[in-house]
PDB file of C-alpha atoms in Angstrom:
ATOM      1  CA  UNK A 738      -0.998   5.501 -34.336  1.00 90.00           C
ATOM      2  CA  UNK A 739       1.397   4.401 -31.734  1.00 93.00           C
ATOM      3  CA  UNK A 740       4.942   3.319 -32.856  1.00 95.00           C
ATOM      4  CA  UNK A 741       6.900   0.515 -30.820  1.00 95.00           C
ATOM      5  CA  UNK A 742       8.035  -3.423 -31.125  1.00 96.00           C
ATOM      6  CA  UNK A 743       6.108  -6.468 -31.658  1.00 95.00           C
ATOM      7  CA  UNK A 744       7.710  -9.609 -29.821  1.00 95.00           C
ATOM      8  CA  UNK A 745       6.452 -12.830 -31.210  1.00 92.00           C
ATOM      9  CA  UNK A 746       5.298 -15.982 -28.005  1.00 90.00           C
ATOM     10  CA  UNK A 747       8.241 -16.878 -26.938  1.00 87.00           C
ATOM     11  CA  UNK A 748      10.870 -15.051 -28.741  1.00 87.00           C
ATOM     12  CA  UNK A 749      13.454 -12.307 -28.067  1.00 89.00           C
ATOM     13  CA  UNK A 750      13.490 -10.740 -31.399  1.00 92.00           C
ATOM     14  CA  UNK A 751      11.450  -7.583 -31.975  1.00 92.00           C
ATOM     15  CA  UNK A 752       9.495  -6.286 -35.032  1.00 94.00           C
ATOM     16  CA  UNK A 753       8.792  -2.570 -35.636  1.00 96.00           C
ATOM     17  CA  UNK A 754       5.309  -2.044 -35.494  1.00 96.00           C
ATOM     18  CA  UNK A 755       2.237   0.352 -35.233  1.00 95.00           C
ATOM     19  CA  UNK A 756      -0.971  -0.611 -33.046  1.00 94.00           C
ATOM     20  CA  UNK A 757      -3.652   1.516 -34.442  1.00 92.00           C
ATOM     21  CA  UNK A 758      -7.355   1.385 -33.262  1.00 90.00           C
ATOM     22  CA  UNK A 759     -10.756   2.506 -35.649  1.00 87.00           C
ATOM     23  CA  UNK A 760     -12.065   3.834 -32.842  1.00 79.00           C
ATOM     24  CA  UNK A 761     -14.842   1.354 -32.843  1.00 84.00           C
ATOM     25  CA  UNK A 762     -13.427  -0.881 -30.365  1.00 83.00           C
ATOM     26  CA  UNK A 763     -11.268  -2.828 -32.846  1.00 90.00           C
ATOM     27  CA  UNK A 764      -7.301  -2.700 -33.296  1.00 92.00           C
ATOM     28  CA  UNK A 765      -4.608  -3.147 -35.609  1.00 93.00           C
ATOM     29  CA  UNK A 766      -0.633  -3.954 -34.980  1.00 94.00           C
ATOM     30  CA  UNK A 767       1.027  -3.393 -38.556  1.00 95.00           C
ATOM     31  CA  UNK A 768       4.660  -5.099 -38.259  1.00 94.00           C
ATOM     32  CA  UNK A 769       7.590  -3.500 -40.752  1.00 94.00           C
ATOM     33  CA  UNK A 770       7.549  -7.224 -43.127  1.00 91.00           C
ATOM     34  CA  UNK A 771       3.807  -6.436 -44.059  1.00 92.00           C
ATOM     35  CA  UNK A 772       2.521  -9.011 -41.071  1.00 92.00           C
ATOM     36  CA  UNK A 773      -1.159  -7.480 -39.549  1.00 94.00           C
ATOM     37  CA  UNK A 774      -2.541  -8.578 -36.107  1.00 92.00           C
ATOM     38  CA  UNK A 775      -6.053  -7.467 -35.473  1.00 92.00           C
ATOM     39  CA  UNK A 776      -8.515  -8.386 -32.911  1.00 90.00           C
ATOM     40  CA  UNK A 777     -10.566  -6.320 -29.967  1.00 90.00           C
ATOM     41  CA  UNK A 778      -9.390  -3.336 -28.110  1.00 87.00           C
ATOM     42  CA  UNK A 779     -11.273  -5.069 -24.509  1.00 84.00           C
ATOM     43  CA  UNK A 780      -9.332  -8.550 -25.467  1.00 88.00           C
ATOM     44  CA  UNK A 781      -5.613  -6.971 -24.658  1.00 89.00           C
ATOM     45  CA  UNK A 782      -3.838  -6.638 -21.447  1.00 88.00           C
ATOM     46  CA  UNK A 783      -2.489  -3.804 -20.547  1.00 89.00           C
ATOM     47  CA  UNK A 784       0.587  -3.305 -18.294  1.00 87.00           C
ATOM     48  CA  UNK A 785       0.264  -0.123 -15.513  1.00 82.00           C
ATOM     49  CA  UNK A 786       1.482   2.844 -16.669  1.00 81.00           C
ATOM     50  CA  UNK A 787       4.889   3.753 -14.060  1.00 81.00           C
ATOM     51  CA  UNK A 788       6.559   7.056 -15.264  1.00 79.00           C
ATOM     52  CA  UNK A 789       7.644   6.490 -18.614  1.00 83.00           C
ATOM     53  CA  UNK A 790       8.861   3.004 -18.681  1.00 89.00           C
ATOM     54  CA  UNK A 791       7.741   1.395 -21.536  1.00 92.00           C
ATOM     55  CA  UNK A 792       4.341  -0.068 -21.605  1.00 92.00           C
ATOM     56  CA  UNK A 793       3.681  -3.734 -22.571  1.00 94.00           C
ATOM     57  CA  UNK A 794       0.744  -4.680 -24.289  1.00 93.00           C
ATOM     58  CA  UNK A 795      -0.500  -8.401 -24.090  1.00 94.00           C
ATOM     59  CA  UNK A 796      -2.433 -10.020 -27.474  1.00 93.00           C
ATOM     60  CA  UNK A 797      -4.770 -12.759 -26.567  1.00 91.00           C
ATOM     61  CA  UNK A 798      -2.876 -15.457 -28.537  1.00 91.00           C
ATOM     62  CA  UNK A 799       0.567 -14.269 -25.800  1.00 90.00           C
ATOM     63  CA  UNK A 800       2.108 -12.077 -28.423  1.00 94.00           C
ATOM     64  CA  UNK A 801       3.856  -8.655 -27.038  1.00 94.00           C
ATOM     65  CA  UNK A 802       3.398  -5.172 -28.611  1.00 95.00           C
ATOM     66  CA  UNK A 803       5.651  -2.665 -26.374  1.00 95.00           C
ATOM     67  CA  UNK A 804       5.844   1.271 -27.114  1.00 95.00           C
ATOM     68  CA  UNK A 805       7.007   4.075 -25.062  1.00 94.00           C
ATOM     69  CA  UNK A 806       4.310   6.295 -25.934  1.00 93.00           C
ATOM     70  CA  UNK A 807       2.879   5.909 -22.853  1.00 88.00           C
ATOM     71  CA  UNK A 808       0.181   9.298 -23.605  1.00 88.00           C
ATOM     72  CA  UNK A 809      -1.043   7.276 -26.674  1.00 90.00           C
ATOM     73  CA  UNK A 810      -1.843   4.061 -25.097  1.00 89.00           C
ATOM     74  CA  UNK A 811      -3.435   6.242 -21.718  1.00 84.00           C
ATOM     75  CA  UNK A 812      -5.440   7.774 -24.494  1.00 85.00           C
ATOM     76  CA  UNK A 813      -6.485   4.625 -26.236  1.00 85.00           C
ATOM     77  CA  UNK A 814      -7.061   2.621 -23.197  1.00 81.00           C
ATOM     78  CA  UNK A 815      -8.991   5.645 -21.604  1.00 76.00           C
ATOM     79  CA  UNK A 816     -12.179   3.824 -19.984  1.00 59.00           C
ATOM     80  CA  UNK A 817     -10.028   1.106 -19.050  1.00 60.00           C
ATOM     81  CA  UNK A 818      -6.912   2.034 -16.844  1.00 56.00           C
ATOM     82  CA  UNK A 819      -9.075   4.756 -14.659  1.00 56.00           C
ATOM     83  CA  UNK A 820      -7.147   3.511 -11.262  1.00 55.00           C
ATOM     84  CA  UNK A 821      -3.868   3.718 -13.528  1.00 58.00           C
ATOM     85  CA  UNK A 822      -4.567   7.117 -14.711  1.00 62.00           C
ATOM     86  CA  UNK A 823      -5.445   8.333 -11.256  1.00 68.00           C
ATOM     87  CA  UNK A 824      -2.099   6.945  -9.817  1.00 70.00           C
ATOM     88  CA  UNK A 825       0.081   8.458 -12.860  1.00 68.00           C
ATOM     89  CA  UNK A 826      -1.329  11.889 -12.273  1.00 75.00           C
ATOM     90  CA  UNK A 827      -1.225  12.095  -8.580  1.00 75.00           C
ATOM     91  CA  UNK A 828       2.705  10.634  -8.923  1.00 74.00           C
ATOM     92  CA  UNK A 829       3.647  13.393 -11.842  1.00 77.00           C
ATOM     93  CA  UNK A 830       2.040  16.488  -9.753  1.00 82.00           C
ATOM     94  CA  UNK A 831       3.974  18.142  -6.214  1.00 85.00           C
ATOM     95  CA  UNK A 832       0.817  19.055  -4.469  1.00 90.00           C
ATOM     96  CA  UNK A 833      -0.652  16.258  -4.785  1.00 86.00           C
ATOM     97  CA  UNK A 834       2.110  14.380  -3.514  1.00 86.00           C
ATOM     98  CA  UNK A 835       2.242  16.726  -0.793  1.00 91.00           C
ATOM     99  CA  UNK A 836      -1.582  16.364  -0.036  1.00 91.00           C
ATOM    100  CA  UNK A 837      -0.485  12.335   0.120  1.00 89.00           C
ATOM    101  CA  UNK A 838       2.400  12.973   2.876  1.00 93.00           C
ATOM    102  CA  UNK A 839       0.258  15.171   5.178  1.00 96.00           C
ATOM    103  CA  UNK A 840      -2.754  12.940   4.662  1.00 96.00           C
ATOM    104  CA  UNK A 841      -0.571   9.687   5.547  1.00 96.00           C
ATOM    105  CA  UNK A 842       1.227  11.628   8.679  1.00 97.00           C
ATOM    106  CA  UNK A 843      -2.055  12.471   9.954  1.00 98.00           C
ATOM    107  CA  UNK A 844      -3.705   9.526  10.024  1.00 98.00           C
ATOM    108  CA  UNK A 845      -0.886   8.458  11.698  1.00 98.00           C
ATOM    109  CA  UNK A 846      -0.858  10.707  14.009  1.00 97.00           C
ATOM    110  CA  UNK A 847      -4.623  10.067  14.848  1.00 97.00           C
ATOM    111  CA  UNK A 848      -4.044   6.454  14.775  1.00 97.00           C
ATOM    112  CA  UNK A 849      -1.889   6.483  17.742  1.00 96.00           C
ATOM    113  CA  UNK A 850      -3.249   9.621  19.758  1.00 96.00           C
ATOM    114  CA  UNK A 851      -6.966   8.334  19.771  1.00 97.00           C
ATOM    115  CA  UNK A 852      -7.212   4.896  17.725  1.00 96.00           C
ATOM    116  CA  UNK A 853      -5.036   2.584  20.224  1.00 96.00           C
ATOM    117  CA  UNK A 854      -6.245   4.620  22.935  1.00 95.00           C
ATOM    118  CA  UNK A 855      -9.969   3.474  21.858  1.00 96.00           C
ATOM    119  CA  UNK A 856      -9.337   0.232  21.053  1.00 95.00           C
ATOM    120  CA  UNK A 857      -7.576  -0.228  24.256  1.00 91.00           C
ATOM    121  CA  UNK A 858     -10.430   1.469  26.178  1.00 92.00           C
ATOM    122  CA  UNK A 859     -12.664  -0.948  24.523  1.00 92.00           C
ATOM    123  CA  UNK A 860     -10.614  -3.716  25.046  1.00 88.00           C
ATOM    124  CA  UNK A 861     -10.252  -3.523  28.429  1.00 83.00           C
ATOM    125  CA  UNK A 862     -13.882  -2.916  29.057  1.00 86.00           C
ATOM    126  CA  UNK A 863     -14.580  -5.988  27.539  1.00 87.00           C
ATOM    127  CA  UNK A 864     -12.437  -8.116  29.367  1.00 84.00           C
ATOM    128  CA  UNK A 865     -14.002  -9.798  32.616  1.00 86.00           C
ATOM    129  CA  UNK A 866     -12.587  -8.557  35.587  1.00 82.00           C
ATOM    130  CA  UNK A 867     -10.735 -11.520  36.512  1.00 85.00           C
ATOM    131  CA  UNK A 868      -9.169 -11.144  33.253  1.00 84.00           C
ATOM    132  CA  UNK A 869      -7.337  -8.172  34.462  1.00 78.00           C
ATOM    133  CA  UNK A 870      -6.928  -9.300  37.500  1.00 82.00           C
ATOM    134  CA  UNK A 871      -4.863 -11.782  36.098  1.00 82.00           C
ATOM    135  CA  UNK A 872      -3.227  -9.697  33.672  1.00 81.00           C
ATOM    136  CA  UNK A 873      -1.657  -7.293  36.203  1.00 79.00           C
ATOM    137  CA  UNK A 874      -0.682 -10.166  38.733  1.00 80.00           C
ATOM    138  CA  UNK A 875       0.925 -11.785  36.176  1.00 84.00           C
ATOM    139  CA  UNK A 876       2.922  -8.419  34.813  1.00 86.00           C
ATOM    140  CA  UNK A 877       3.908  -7.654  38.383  1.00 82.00           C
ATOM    141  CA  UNK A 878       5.473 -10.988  38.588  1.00 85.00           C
ATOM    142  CA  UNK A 879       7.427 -10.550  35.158  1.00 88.00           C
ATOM    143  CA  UNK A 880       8.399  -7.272  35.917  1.00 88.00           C
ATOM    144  CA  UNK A 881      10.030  -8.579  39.798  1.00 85.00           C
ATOM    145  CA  UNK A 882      11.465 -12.038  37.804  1.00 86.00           C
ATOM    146  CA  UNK A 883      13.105 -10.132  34.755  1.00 89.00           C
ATOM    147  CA  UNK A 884      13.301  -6.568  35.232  1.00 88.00           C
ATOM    148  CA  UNK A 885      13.687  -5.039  38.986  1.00 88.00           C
ATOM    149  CA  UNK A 886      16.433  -5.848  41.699  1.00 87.00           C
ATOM    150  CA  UNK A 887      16.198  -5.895  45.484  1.00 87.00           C
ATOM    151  CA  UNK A 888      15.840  -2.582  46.777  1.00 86.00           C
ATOM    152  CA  UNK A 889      18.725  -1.197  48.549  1.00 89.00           C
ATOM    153  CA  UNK A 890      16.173   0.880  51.252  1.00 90.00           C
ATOM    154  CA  UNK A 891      16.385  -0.634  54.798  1.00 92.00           C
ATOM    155  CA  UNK A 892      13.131  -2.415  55.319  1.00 92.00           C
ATOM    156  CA  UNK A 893      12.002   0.322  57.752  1.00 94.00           C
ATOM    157  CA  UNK A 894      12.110   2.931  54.224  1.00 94.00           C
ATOM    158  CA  UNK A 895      10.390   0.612  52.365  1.00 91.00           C
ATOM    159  CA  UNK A 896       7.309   0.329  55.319  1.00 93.00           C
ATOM    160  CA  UNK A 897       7.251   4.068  55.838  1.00 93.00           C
ATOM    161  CA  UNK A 898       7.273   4.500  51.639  1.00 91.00           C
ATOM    162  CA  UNK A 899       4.271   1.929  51.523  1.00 90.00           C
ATOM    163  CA  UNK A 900       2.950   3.662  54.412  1.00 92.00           C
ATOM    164  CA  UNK A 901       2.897   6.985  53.089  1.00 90.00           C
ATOM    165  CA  UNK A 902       1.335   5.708  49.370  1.00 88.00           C
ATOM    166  CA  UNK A 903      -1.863   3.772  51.182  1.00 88.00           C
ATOM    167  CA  UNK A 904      -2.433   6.607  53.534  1.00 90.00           C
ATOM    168  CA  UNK A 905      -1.856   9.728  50.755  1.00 88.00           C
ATOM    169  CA  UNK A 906      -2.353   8.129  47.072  1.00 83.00           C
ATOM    170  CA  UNK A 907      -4.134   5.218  46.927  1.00 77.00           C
ATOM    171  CA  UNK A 908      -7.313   7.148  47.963  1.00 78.00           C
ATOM    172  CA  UNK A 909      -7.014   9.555  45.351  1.00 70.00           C
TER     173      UNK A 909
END
């Protein structure tokens, strides 16, 4: 038996009341003036269970039974709320929230160390060559519009700088 408040379709006012089940699939929500509402278990929607805020439960003609006996209605609702179950008991135990946090960080962390760098990799393979051609022309050209200055070397620094990279790093 689970204790809470009926709410008529489209009213405010509540009615103490106890949803009880036969265990054969069938229910029944006794209200306090002698009113009984019965139907099938499978036929109600159920709200998720989040810590121990108080659990709606939708009859099929739009009629609300709420309780906070939130163990009852996991109990009574067993086969049907296995994702909600799951959730509740990985959000009421540490380690497993702890599990969760080291999980997330390392798939982040191997997201970003070797998941852009393949994707990239793949990317860039797949690209004609022209493609990247075009790509690095046109990023050389943003970079001297929007983001460098003139260089303050004499023009005879700047030759023997360009001379030194062709003749000792670009063959590398």
């Amino acid at each position: 038996m689970i204790r809470g408040y009926f709410y008529s379709k489209g009213s405010a006012a509540r009615v103490a009341a106890v949803l009880s089940s036969n265990g054969m699939g069938r229910y029944a929500i006794e209200l306090e003036d002698g009113r009984v509402y019965r139907g099938e278990l499978s036929h109600l929607n159920v709200s998720e269970r989040l810590g121990n805020v108080e659990r709606k439960i939708r009859l099929e003609d739009g009629t609300l039974f709420t309780s906070l006996d939130n163990d009852a209605i996991d109990v009574l609702f067993k086969g049907k709320q296995k994702v909600n179950a799951l959730v509740h008991y990985l959000e009421t135990h540490l380690r497993w929230i702890a599990v969760a946090v080291v999980v997330a960080i390392f798939t982040a962390f191997s997201f970003f160390k070797w998941g852009i760098p393949w994707t990239s990799q793949k990317i860039a393979h797949a690209l004609p060559y022209e493609t990247n051609e075009l790509i690095a022309k046109g990023s050389m050209d943003f970079l001297d519009n929007y983001m460098f200055d003139e260089s303050n070397l004499s023009q005879a620094q700047q030759e023997k700088i360009s001379k030194h990279f062709y003749n000792n790093i670009a063959p590398l």
